[in-house]
Amino acid sequence: MTALSYPAQARAWPADADAAVPYWVYSDPAIYQAELQKIWYGPHWLYVGLECEIPDVGDWKTTTLGERPVVMVRSAENEISVVENRCAHRGVKFCQSRFGHSEELVCPYHQWSYALNGDLQGVPFRRGVRRQGGMPADFDLGANGLSKLRVEAVNGVVWATFSADTPSFREYLGERFWKHYTRVYDGRKLQVLGYNRQHIPGNWKLMQENIKDPYHAGLLHVFFATFGLFRADQKSAVDMDDTGRHGILISRKGEQQANDVTGDMRNFQGDLALADPRILDVVQEFPGEETVGMITVFPSVILQQQVNSLTTRQIVPKGPGAFDFHWTHWCYADDTPEMRLRRTRQANMFGPAGFVSADDGEVIEMTQQGASGSPEANMILQMGGRDIMPTDHQVTETAVRGMYRYWREVMGL
Ligand SMILES: [Fe+2]
């Protein structure tokens, strides 16, 4: 592990272990390097994409896991491979486009060629030219392919891990979260509606925290508070897996109606009206009475079900102080045209300029600005008590505490 960049005493964890987290977790370069090794390249499943993005053999999509570029490729009819986008020869990131289709993967530098599953199949001038040069006689093609990740495609979503120690994806989620996951990813075919991308100048964990924090939802977001899509006076719950790393915020939609609770919300606007109210045309489609299920799968993705808007939000860390955020809005392949349009309209609440999500991008940036100058100060994480357990309300930071307890364990802090 890289040497720590702050003096050791600055690294002592606060006495109130679960309910206080020091701000150096957002800014220390050595901590960030350790996170890449222990979390992103460690025994965790990372979101790569949707199966439907690469329907035919030879289709590929590029993305980044941690800081490592990868290619997700349909390598056979029923096989998806994820390989590092780094030529085994000299390290070239050989695929530069976001999407493509090819018979094989070829590096432009010296034209080393790989089968779609990453096996090395051709090295130009391997036997030399006119008896000069060439690779050593014992050079083994079989031992010099692309770096291959373990892959699981689970009900339309492709997951990969760099580690041999990661348990199966279902075990990684745990049984309760397997139920949460399959509520929306139930085996029906998915289809992409569109993409958004943004760069947020804040630590990657702030995005995980944001979707483990129902406390802010009805306070920060004028849209949520006013139109009652996600607010503290509604029937809600927070669940997490046994490790604390995954979380879900569950809620049932309310109305634009003042009550004893909305009085505490500066952002509640009783007289605000939408010029086009069709964005609030919500249809109950999943089992149960919940209209919101926001899952954080640690560390790489948020699986959003906000009313009828379905989205994966991939986190791509870019150093300690920033991350890229890749939104994929999707629908079921068998949706009616009306439902597609409804999901597309509701997607306007999310993404970089969404009526709701623009607020989150901004406060994450503002948190990084406020916190990074004082690495030794601590945040206060006492809302809902100091313990870590599932709750049946929104007025809590329990899932944020759960994530940091797990994070400390993995990081050995
Ligand atoms: Fe938010």
Short mmCIF file of C-alpha atoms and ligand atoms in Angstrom, two decimals:
data_model
loop_
_atom_site.label_atom_id
_atom_site.label_comp_id
_atom_site.label_asym_id
_atom_site.label_seq_id
_atom_site.Cartn_x
_atom_site.Cartn_y
_atom_site.Cartn_z
CA MET A 1 0.00 0.00 0.00
CA THR A 2 1.14 3.53 -0.75
CA ALA A 3 2.53 5.52 2.17
CA LEU A 4 -0.02 7.69 3.93
CA SER A 5 0.24 11.30 2.97
CA TYR A 6 -0.97 12.83 6.22
CA PRO A 7 0.76 12.47 9.59
CA ALA A 8 -0.41 9.32 11.38
CA GLN A 9 -2.14 11.22 14.21
CA ALA A 10 -4.33 13.03 11.70
CA ARG A 11 -5.53 9.60 10.62
CA ALA A 12 -6.96 8.55 13.97
CA TRP A 13 -10.64 7.74 13.64
CA PRO A 14 -13.03 9.81 15.82
CA ALA A 15 -14.14 8.16 19.07
CA ASP A 16 -17.77 8.22 17.95
CA ALA A 17 -16.76 5.62 15.41
CA ASP A 18 -19.91 5.10 13.36
CA ALA A 19 -21.48 8.54 13.71
CA ALA A 20 -18.50 10.70 12.73
CA VAL A 21 -16.33 10.46 9.63
CA PRO A 22 -13.24 12.62 9.06
CA TYR A 23 -13.05 14.66 5.87
CA TRP A 24 -9.71 13.23 4.79
CA VAL A 25 -11.73 10.33 3.36
CA TYR A 26 -12.61 12.71 0.50
CA SER A 27 -9.21 14.19 -0.25
CA ASP A 28 -6.22 12.08 0.76
CA PRO A 29 -4.42 10.77 -2.36
CA ALA A 30 -3.00 7.77 -0.45
CA ILE A 31 -6.44 6.80 0.79
CA TYR A 32 -7.73 7.09 -2.75
CA GLN A 33 -4.99 4.80 -4.09
CA ALA A 34 -5.79 2.28 -1.36
CA GLU A 35 -9.49 2.46 -2.30
CA LEU A 36 -8.65 1.59 -5.90
CA GLN A 37 -6.72 -1.49 -4.79
CA LYS A 38 -8.91 -2.71 -1.94
CA ILE A 39 -12.34 -1.68 -3.16
CA TRP A 40 -12.46 -1.14 -6.92
CA TYR A 41 -9.95 -3.88 -7.84
CA GLY A 42 -10.79 -5.94 -4.74
CA PRO A 43 -13.58 -8.46 -4.03
CA HIS A 44 -16.50 -6.36 -5.27
CA TRP A 45 -18.76 -6.61 -8.31
CA LEU A 46 -18.65 -3.52 -10.52
CA TYR A 47 -21.37 -2.35 -12.89
CA VAL A 48 -20.28 -2.53 -16.54
CA GLY A 49 -23.43 -2.01 -18.61
CA LEU A 50 -26.62 -3.57 -19.91
CA GLU A 51 -26.68 -6.75 -21.97
CA CYS A 52 -28.94 -5.04 -24.49
CA GLU A 53 -26.17 -2.57 -25.35
CA ILE A 54 -24.30 -5.37 -27.12
CA PRO A 55 -26.99 -7.58 -28.70
CA ASP A 56 -24.95 -9.27 -31.47
CA VAL A 57 -21.74 -11.28 -31.43
CA GLY A 58 -18.90 -8.81 -32.05
CA ASP A 59 -20.72 -5.83 -30.47
CA TRP A 60 -18.72 -4.03 -27.82
CA LYS A 61 -18.94 -1.10 -25.46
CA THR A 62 -16.09 0.59 -23.64
CA THR A 63 -16.23 1.91 -20.10
CA THR A 64 -14.00 2.41 -17.07
CA LEU A 65 -13.95 0.40 -13.85
CA GLY A 66 -12.10 2.23 -11.12
CA GLU A 67 -9.46 3.90 -13.28
CA ARG A 68 -9.04 0.95 -15.62
CA PRO A 69 -10.53 1.14 -19.11
CA VAL A 70 -12.34 -2.05 -20.15
CA VAL A 71 -14.24 -3.45 -23.11
CA MET A 72 -17.50 -5.32 -22.61
CA VAL A 73 -17.97 -7.53 -25.65
CA ARG A 74 -20.50 -10.11 -26.86
CA SER A 75 -17.86 -12.78 -27.51
CA ALA A 76 -20.31 -15.58 -28.40
CA GLU A 77 -24.07 -16.01 -28.69
CA ASN A 78 -24.50 -16.59 -24.98
CA GLU A 79 -21.25 -15.18 -23.70
CA ILE A 80 -20.23 -11.72 -22.57
CA SER A 81 -16.57 -11.01 -21.90
CA VAL A 82 -15.08 -8.05 -20.10
CA VAL A 83 -11.39 -7.47 -20.85
CA GLU A 84 -9.06 -4.66 -19.93
CA ASN A 85 -8.74 -2.11 -22.72
CA ARG A 86 -4.98 -2.32 -22.52
CA CYS A 87 -2.93 -4.14 -25.11
CA ALA A 88 -0.89 -6.91 -23.51
CA HIS A 89 2.10 -5.79 -25.58
CA ARG A 90 2.73 -2.15 -24.63
CA GLY A 91 -0.30 -0.98 -22.70
CA VAL A 92 -2.21 0.81 -25.46
CA LYS A 93 -5.89 1.56 -24.85
CA PHE A 94 -6.77 0.01 -28.19
CA CYS A 95 -10.54 0.77 -28.27
CA GLN A 96 -11.25 4.50 -28.34
CA SER A 97 -14.93 4.59 -29.32
CA ARG A 98 -17.79 4.17 -26.89
CA PHE A 99 -19.44 1.47 -28.99
CA GLY A 100 -18.37 -0.66 -31.93
CA HIS A 101 -18.61 -3.96 -33.72
CA SER A 102 -15.71 -6.09 -34.89
CA GLU A 103 -14.63 -9.66 -35.60
CA GLU A 104 -11.60 -9.33 -33.38
CA LEU A 105 -9.86 -6.75 -31.21
CA VAL A 106 -6.77 -5.25 -32.83
CA CYS A 107 -4.30 -2.83 -31.31
CA PRO A 108 -3.45 0.00 -33.73
CA TYR A 109 0.17 0.34 -32.53
CA HIS A 110 1.69 -3.00 -33.64
CA GLN A 111 -1.51 -4.76 -34.74
CA TRP A 112 -1.48 -7.45 -32.12
CA SER A 113 -4.86 -9.12 -32.53
CA TYR A 114 -7.10 -10.76 -29.98
CA ALA A 115 -10.17 -12.97 -30.20
CA LEU A 116 -13.34 -11.35 -28.82
CA ASN A 117 -12.80 -13.14 -25.50
CA GLY A 118 -9.34 -11.60 -25.14
CA ASP A 119 -7.16 -14.52 -26.28
CA LEU A 120 -4.07 -13.37 -28.16
CA GLN A 121 -4.20 -14.78 -31.67
CA GLY A 122 -1.78 -12.83 -33.81
CA VAL A 123 1.58 -11.05 -33.39
CA PRO A 124 2.90 -9.52 -36.63
CA PHE A 125 6.48 -10.60 -37.48
CA ARG A 126 6.34 -13.13 -34.69
CA ARG A 127 8.79 -15.38 -36.64
CA GLY A 128 10.85 -12.37 -37.72
CA VAL A 129 11.47 -10.97 -41.19
CA ARG A 130 13.86 -12.83 -43.48
CA ARG A 131 15.21 -14.71 -40.47
CA GLN A 132 15.87 -11.58 -38.51
CA GLY A 133 14.18 -10.48 -35.31
CA GLY A 134 10.88 -11.90 -34.20
CA MET A 135 9.67 -13.08 -30.83
CA PRO A 136 11.61 -15.70 -28.85
CA ALA A 137 10.70 -19.27 -29.85
CA ASP A 138 9.17 -19.90 -26.43
CA PHE A 139 6.81 -16.91 -26.57
CA ASP A 140 3.42 -18.33 -25.65
CA LEU A 141 0.34 -16.73 -27.24
CA GLY A 142 -1.86 -18.53 -24.71
CA ALA A 143 -0.15 -16.85 -21.77
CA ASN A 144 -0.18 -13.31 -23.18
CA GLY A 145 -3.79 -12.41 -23.87
CA LEU A 146 -5.72 -9.42 -22.58
CA SER A 147 -6.44 -9.27 -18.88
CA LYS A 148 -9.87 -10.92 -18.41
CA LEU A 149 -12.32 -10.09 -15.67
CA ARG A 150 -14.83 -12.43 -14.09
CA VAL A 151 -18.29 -11.62 -15.46
CA GLU A 152 -21.88 -12.23 -14.45
CA ALA A 153 -24.84 -11.06 -16.52
CA VAL A 154 -27.79 -10.94 -14.13
CA ASN A 155 -31.27 -10.23 -15.50
CA GLY A 156 -29.99 -7.83 -18.12
CA VAL A 157 -27.18 -6.14 -16.19
CA VAL A 158 -23.50 -6.98 -16.72
CA TRP A 159 -21.24 -7.08 -13.65
CA ALA A 160 -17.50 -7.71 -13.53
CA THR A 161 -14.85 -8.12 -10.88
CA PHE A 162 -11.05 -8.06 -10.93
CA SER A 163 -10.78 -10.37 -7.93
CA ALA A 164 -10.88 -14.16 -7.77
CA ASP A 165 -12.18 -13.88 -4.18
CA THR A 166 -15.49 -12.15 -4.96
CA PRO A 167 -18.44 -14.42 -4.12
CA SER A 168 -21.25 -14.93 -6.67
CA PHE A 169 -23.22 -11.77 -7.48
CA ARG A 170 -26.26 -13.04 -5.61
CA GLU A 171 -24.16 -13.77 -2.54
CA TYR A 172 -22.51 -10.38 -2.92
CA LEU A 173 -25.92 -8.70 -2.73
CA GLY A 174 -27.22 -10.93 0.06
CA GLU A 175 -30.73 -12.43 0.03
CA ARG A 176 -32.61 -9.26 1.03
CA PHE A 177 -30.92 -7.21 -1.66
CA TRP A 178 -31.39 -9.99 -4.18
CA LYS A 179 -35.12 -9.44 -3.57
CA HIS A 180 -34.78 -5.68 -3.96
CA TYR A 181 -32.75 -6.18 -7.16
CA THR A 182 -35.11 -8.67 -8.80
CA ARG A 183 -38.15 -6.50 -8.02
CA VAL A 184 -37.14 -4.33 -11.01
CA TYR A 185 -34.55 -6.51 -12.77
CA ASP A 186 -36.98 -9.40 -12.96
CA GLY A 187 -35.69 -11.12 -16.09
CA ARG A 188 -37.62 -9.10 -18.66
CA LYS A 189 -35.49 -7.81 -21.54
CA LEU A 190 -34.27 -4.24 -21.17
CA GLN A 191 -33.82 -1.54 -23.80
CA VAL A 192 -31.87 1.73 -23.63
CA LEU A 193 -33.87 4.98 -23.85
CA GLY A 194 -30.88 7.31 -23.69
CA TYR A 195 -27.74 8.44 -21.92
CA ASN A 196 -26.50 11.38 -19.87
CA ARG A 197 -22.94 12.00 -18.72
CA GLN A 198 -21.52 14.52 -16.30
CA HIS A 199 -18.35 15.28 -14.39
CA ILE A 200 -18.84 16.08 -10.70
CA PRO A 201 -15.95 17.67 -8.80
CA GLY A 202 -16.48 15.69 -5.60
CA ASN A 203 -15.23 12.45 -4.09
CA TRP A 204 -16.95 9.31 -5.46
CA LYS A 205 -18.23 8.30 -2.01
CA LEU A 206 -20.32 11.48 -1.84
CA MET A 207 -22.50 10.03 -4.62
CA GLN A 208 -22.99 6.81 -2.68
CA GLU A 209 -23.77 8.84 0.45
CA ASN A 210 -26.31 10.93 -1.44
CA ILE A 211 -28.44 7.91 -2.31
CA LYS A 212 -28.04 6.45 1.19
CA ASP A 213 -29.34 9.69 2.68
CA PRO A 214 -33.13 10.08 2.57
CA TYR A 215 -32.90 12.96 5.08
CA HIS A 216 -31.92 15.43 2.34
CA ALA A 217 -34.49 14.35 -0.24
CA GLY A 218 -37.45 16.45 0.92
CA LEU A 219 -35.27 19.32 2.18
CA LEU A 220 -32.85 20.02 -0.67
CA HIS A 221 -35.09 19.13 -3.58
CA VAL A 222 -37.78 21.73 -4.27
CA PHE A 223 -39.31 19.38 -6.80
CA PHE A 224 -39.57 16.41 -4.43
CA ALA A 225 -40.73 18.48 -1.45
CA THR A 226 -43.34 20.35 -3.45
CA PHE A 227 -44.83 17.57 -5.53
CA GLY A 228 -44.47 14.92 -2.86
CA LEU A 229 -42.54 12.31 -4.81
CA PHE A 230 -40.08 11.69 -1.98
CA ARG A 231 -40.64 13.46 1.33
CA ALA A 232 -40.30 12.82 5.05
CA ASP A 233 -44.06 12.68 5.71
CA GLN A 234 -44.49 9.69 3.41
CA LYS A 235 -44.39 6.03 4.27
CA SER A 236 -40.73 5.13 3.82
CA ALA A 237 -38.01 2.70 4.74
CA VAL A 238 -34.25 2.33 4.59
CA ASP A 239 -32.71 -1.10 4.25
CA MET A 240 -29.10 -2.24 3.98
CA ASP A 241 -27.39 -5.56 3.57
CA ASP A 242 -25.69 -7.33 6.47
CA THR A 243 -22.31 -5.74 5.68
CA GLY A 244 -23.73 -2.20 5.45
CA ARG A 245 -22.21 -1.61 2.00
CA HIS A 246 -25.43 -1.76 -0.07
CA GLY A 247 -28.48 0.37 0.69
CA ILE A 248 -31.98 1.05 -0.53
CA LEU A 249 -34.32 3.98 0.04
CA ILE A 250 -37.94 2.98 -0.28
CA SER A 251 -40.86 5.39 -0.31
CA ARG A 252 -44.45 5.88 -1.35
CA LYS A 253 -45.53 8.96 -3.27
CA GLY A 254 -47.48 11.74 -1.49
CA GLU A 255 -49.25 14.90 -2.67
CA GLN A 256 -48.61 18.64 -3.06
CA GLN A 257 -50.38 19.38 0.17
CA ALA A 258 -49.20 21.30 3.22
CA ASN A 259 -49.26 19.44 6.55
CA ASP A 260 -47.55 19.43 9.97
CA VAL A 261 -44.32 18.14 8.39
CA THR A 262 -44.03 20.34 5.30
CA GLY A 263 -43.80 23.35 7.66
CA ASP A 264 -40.21 22.28 8.40
CA MET A 265 -39.33 22.33 4.69
CA ARG A 266 -38.23 25.71 3.38
CA ASN A 267 -38.39 24.28 -0.10
CA PHE A 268 -42.04 23.22 0.01
CA GLN A 269 -44.00 25.48 -2.37
CA GLY A 270 -47.74 25.12 -2.04
CA ASP A 271 -48.49 27.39 -4.98
CA LEU A 272 -45.91 26.13 -7.47
CA ALA A 273 -47.49 24.59 -10.56
CA LEU A 274 -46.03 22.73 -13.53
CA ALA A 275 -46.70 24.09 -17.01
CA ASP A 276 -46.69 20.47 -18.16
CA PRO A 277 -47.96 18.21 -15.36
CA ARG A 278 -47.54 15.04 -17.44
CA ILE A 279 -44.22 14.44 -15.67
CA LEU A 280 -46.29 13.55 -12.60
CA ASP A 281 -48.37 11.00 -14.49
CA VAL A 282 -47.24 8.08 -12.37
CA VAL A 283 -48.40 4.51 -12.87
CA GLN A 284 -48.00 1.89 -10.16
CA GLU A 285 -46.23 -1.00 -11.90
CA PHE A 286 -44.18 -2.98 -9.36
CA PRO A 287 -45.45 -5.27 -6.61
CA GLY A 288 -46.22 -3.55 -3.30
CA GLU A 289 -47.27 0.04 -2.68
CA GLU A 290 -43.81 1.65 -2.93
CA THR A 291 -43.20 4.13 -5.74
CA VAL A 292 -39.48 4.63 -5.08
CA GLY A 293 -36.69 2.08 -4.74
CA MET A 294 -33.23 3.65 -4.93
CA ILE A 295 -30.53 0.98 -4.57
CA THR A 296 -26.86 1.70 -4.02
CA VAL A 297 -24.73 -1.28 -5.02
CA PHE A 298 -21.32 -0.63 -3.48
CA PRO A 299 -19.11 0.82 -4.84
CA SER A 300 -19.93 1.47 -8.47
CA VAL A 301 -23.59 2.10 -9.19
CA ILE A 302 -27.01 3.38 -8.23
CA LEU A 303 -30.00 1.45 -9.54
CA GLN A 304 -32.77 3.97 -9.75
CA GLN A 305 -36.48 3.24 -9.73
CA GLN A 306 -38.12 6.60 -9.12
CA VAL A 307 -41.79 6.27 -10.00
CA ASN A 308 -41.63 5.04 -13.63
CA SER A 309 -38.14 6.32 -14.33
CA LEU A 310 -35.60 3.48 -14.51
CA THR A 311 -31.92 4.31 -14.66
CA THR A 312 -28.49 2.98 -13.86
CA ARG A 313 -26.03 5.58 -12.62
CA GLN A 314 -22.44 4.41 -12.91
CA ILE A 315 -19.72 6.04 -10.80
CA VAL A 316 -16.27 6.35 -12.39
CA PRO A 317 -13.77 7.80 -9.91
CA LYS A 318 -11.30 10.37 -11.25
CA GLY A 319 -8.84 10.95 -8.43
CA PRO A 320 -9.91 11.77 -4.86
CA GLY A 321 -11.69 14.99 -5.79
CA ALA A 322 -13.90 14.06 -8.75
CA PHE A 323 -15.87 11.39 -10.55
CA ASP A 324 -17.66 10.91 -13.85
CA PHE A 325 -21.29 9.92 -13.65
CA HIS A 326 -22.79 7.86 -16.48
CA TRP A 327 -26.58 7.67 -16.59
CA THR A 328 -28.33 5.01 -18.65
CA HIS A 329 -32.09 5.49 -18.84
CA TRP A 330 -33.84 2.28 -19.86
CA CYS A 331 -37.22 0.69 -20.38
CA TYR A 332 -38.47 -2.86 -20.74
CA ALA A 333 -38.31 -4.10 -24.33
CA ASP A 334 -42.01 -5.01 -24.16
CA ASP A 335 -43.19 -1.61 -22.83
CA THR A 336 -46.08 0.06 -24.65
CA PRO A 337 -45.26 3.29 -26.55
CA GLU A 338 -47.16 5.20 -23.82
CA MET A 339 -45.00 3.72 -21.10
CA ARG A 340 -41.80 4.54 -23.01
CA LEU A 341 -42.92 8.13 -23.35
CA ARG A 342 -43.88 8.27 -19.66
CA ARG A 343 -40.45 6.95 -18.60
CA THR A 344 -38.72 9.37 -20.97
CA ARG A 345 -40.70 12.34 -19.60
CA GLN A 346 -40.00 11.35 -16.01
CA ALA A 347 -36.28 11.04 -16.82
CA ASN A 348 -36.29 14.85 -16.97
CA MET A 349 -36.17 14.82 -13.18
CA PHE A 350 -32.79 13.11 -13.32
CA GLY A 351 -29.48 13.40 -15.14
CA PRO A 352 -27.06 16.35 -14.90
CA ALA A 353 -29.74 18.99 -15.48
CA GLY A 354 -32.66 17.09 -13.95
CA PHE A 355 -35.30 18.98 -11.94
CA VAL A 356 -34.12 16.92 -8.95
CA SER A 357 -30.64 15.60 -9.69
CA ALA A 358 -29.07 18.91 -10.68
CA ASP A 359 -29.34 19.77 -6.96
CA ASP A 360 -27.34 16.69 -5.95
CA GLY A 361 -24.48 17.37 -8.36
CA GLU A 362 -24.24 20.88 -6.99
CA VAL A 363 -24.26 20.00 -3.27
CA ILE A 364 -21.70 17.26 -3.81
CA GLU A 365 -19.39 19.83 -5.39
CA MET A 366 -20.12 22.22 -2.52
CA THR A 367 -19.34 19.50 0.03
CA GLN A 368 -15.98 18.82 -1.58
CA GLN A 369 -15.24 22.57 -1.55
CA GLY A 370 -16.11 22.88 2.14
CA ALA A 371 -14.58 19.66 3.41
CA SER A 372 -11.30 19.29 1.54
CA GLY A 373 -9.63 22.27 3.21
CA SER A 374 -10.13 20.71 6.67
CA PRO A 375 -9.21 17.04 6.44
CA GLU A 376 -9.08 16.62 10.23
CA ALA A 377 -12.61 17.93 10.89
CA ASN A 378 -15.45 15.42 11.12
CA MET A 379 -18.92 15.24 9.69
CA ILE A 380 -21.86 14.67 12.05
CA LEU A 381 -23.74 11.50 11.17
CA GLN A 382 -26.17 11.24 14.09
CA MET A 383 -29.52 11.67 12.38
CA GLY A 384 -31.73 8.77 13.40
CA GLY A 385 -29.36 7.82 16.23
CA ARG A 386 -25.84 6.40 16.16
CA ASP A 387 -26.71 2.83 15.34
CA ILE A 388 -26.76 1.01 12.03
CA MET A 389 -29.96 -0.82 11.28
CA PRO A 390 -32.84 -0.81 8.79
CA THR A 391 -35.55 1.77 9.61
CA ASP A 392 -39.14 2.43 8.59
CA HIS A 393 -38.72 6.18 8.12
CA GLN A 394 -36.60 8.70 6.20
CA VAL A 395 -35.25 10.82 9.01
CA THR A 396 -31.98 8.97 9.29
CA GLU A 397 -28.39 8.67 8.12
CA THR A 398 -28.13 5.03 9.13
CA ALA A 399 -27.17 3.77 5.67
CA VAL A 400 -24.35 6.32 5.42
CA ARG A 401 -23.04 5.05 8.78
CA GLY A 402 -23.36 1.49 7.47
CA MET A 403 -21.29 2.24 4.38
CA TYR A 404 -18.49 3.87 6.34
CA ARG A 405 -18.35 1.02 8.85
CA TYR A 406 -17.87 -1.39 5.95
CA TRP A 407 -15.41 0.99 4.24
CA ARG A 408 -13.22 1.19 7.37
CA GLU A 409 -13.22 -2.58 7.63
CA VAL A 410 -12.13 -3.07 4.01
CA MET A 411 -9.57 -0.26 4.21
CA GLY A 412 -8.13 -1.61 7.45
CA LEU A 413 -8.59 1.70 9.28
FE FE B 1 -30.93 14.06 -3.77
#
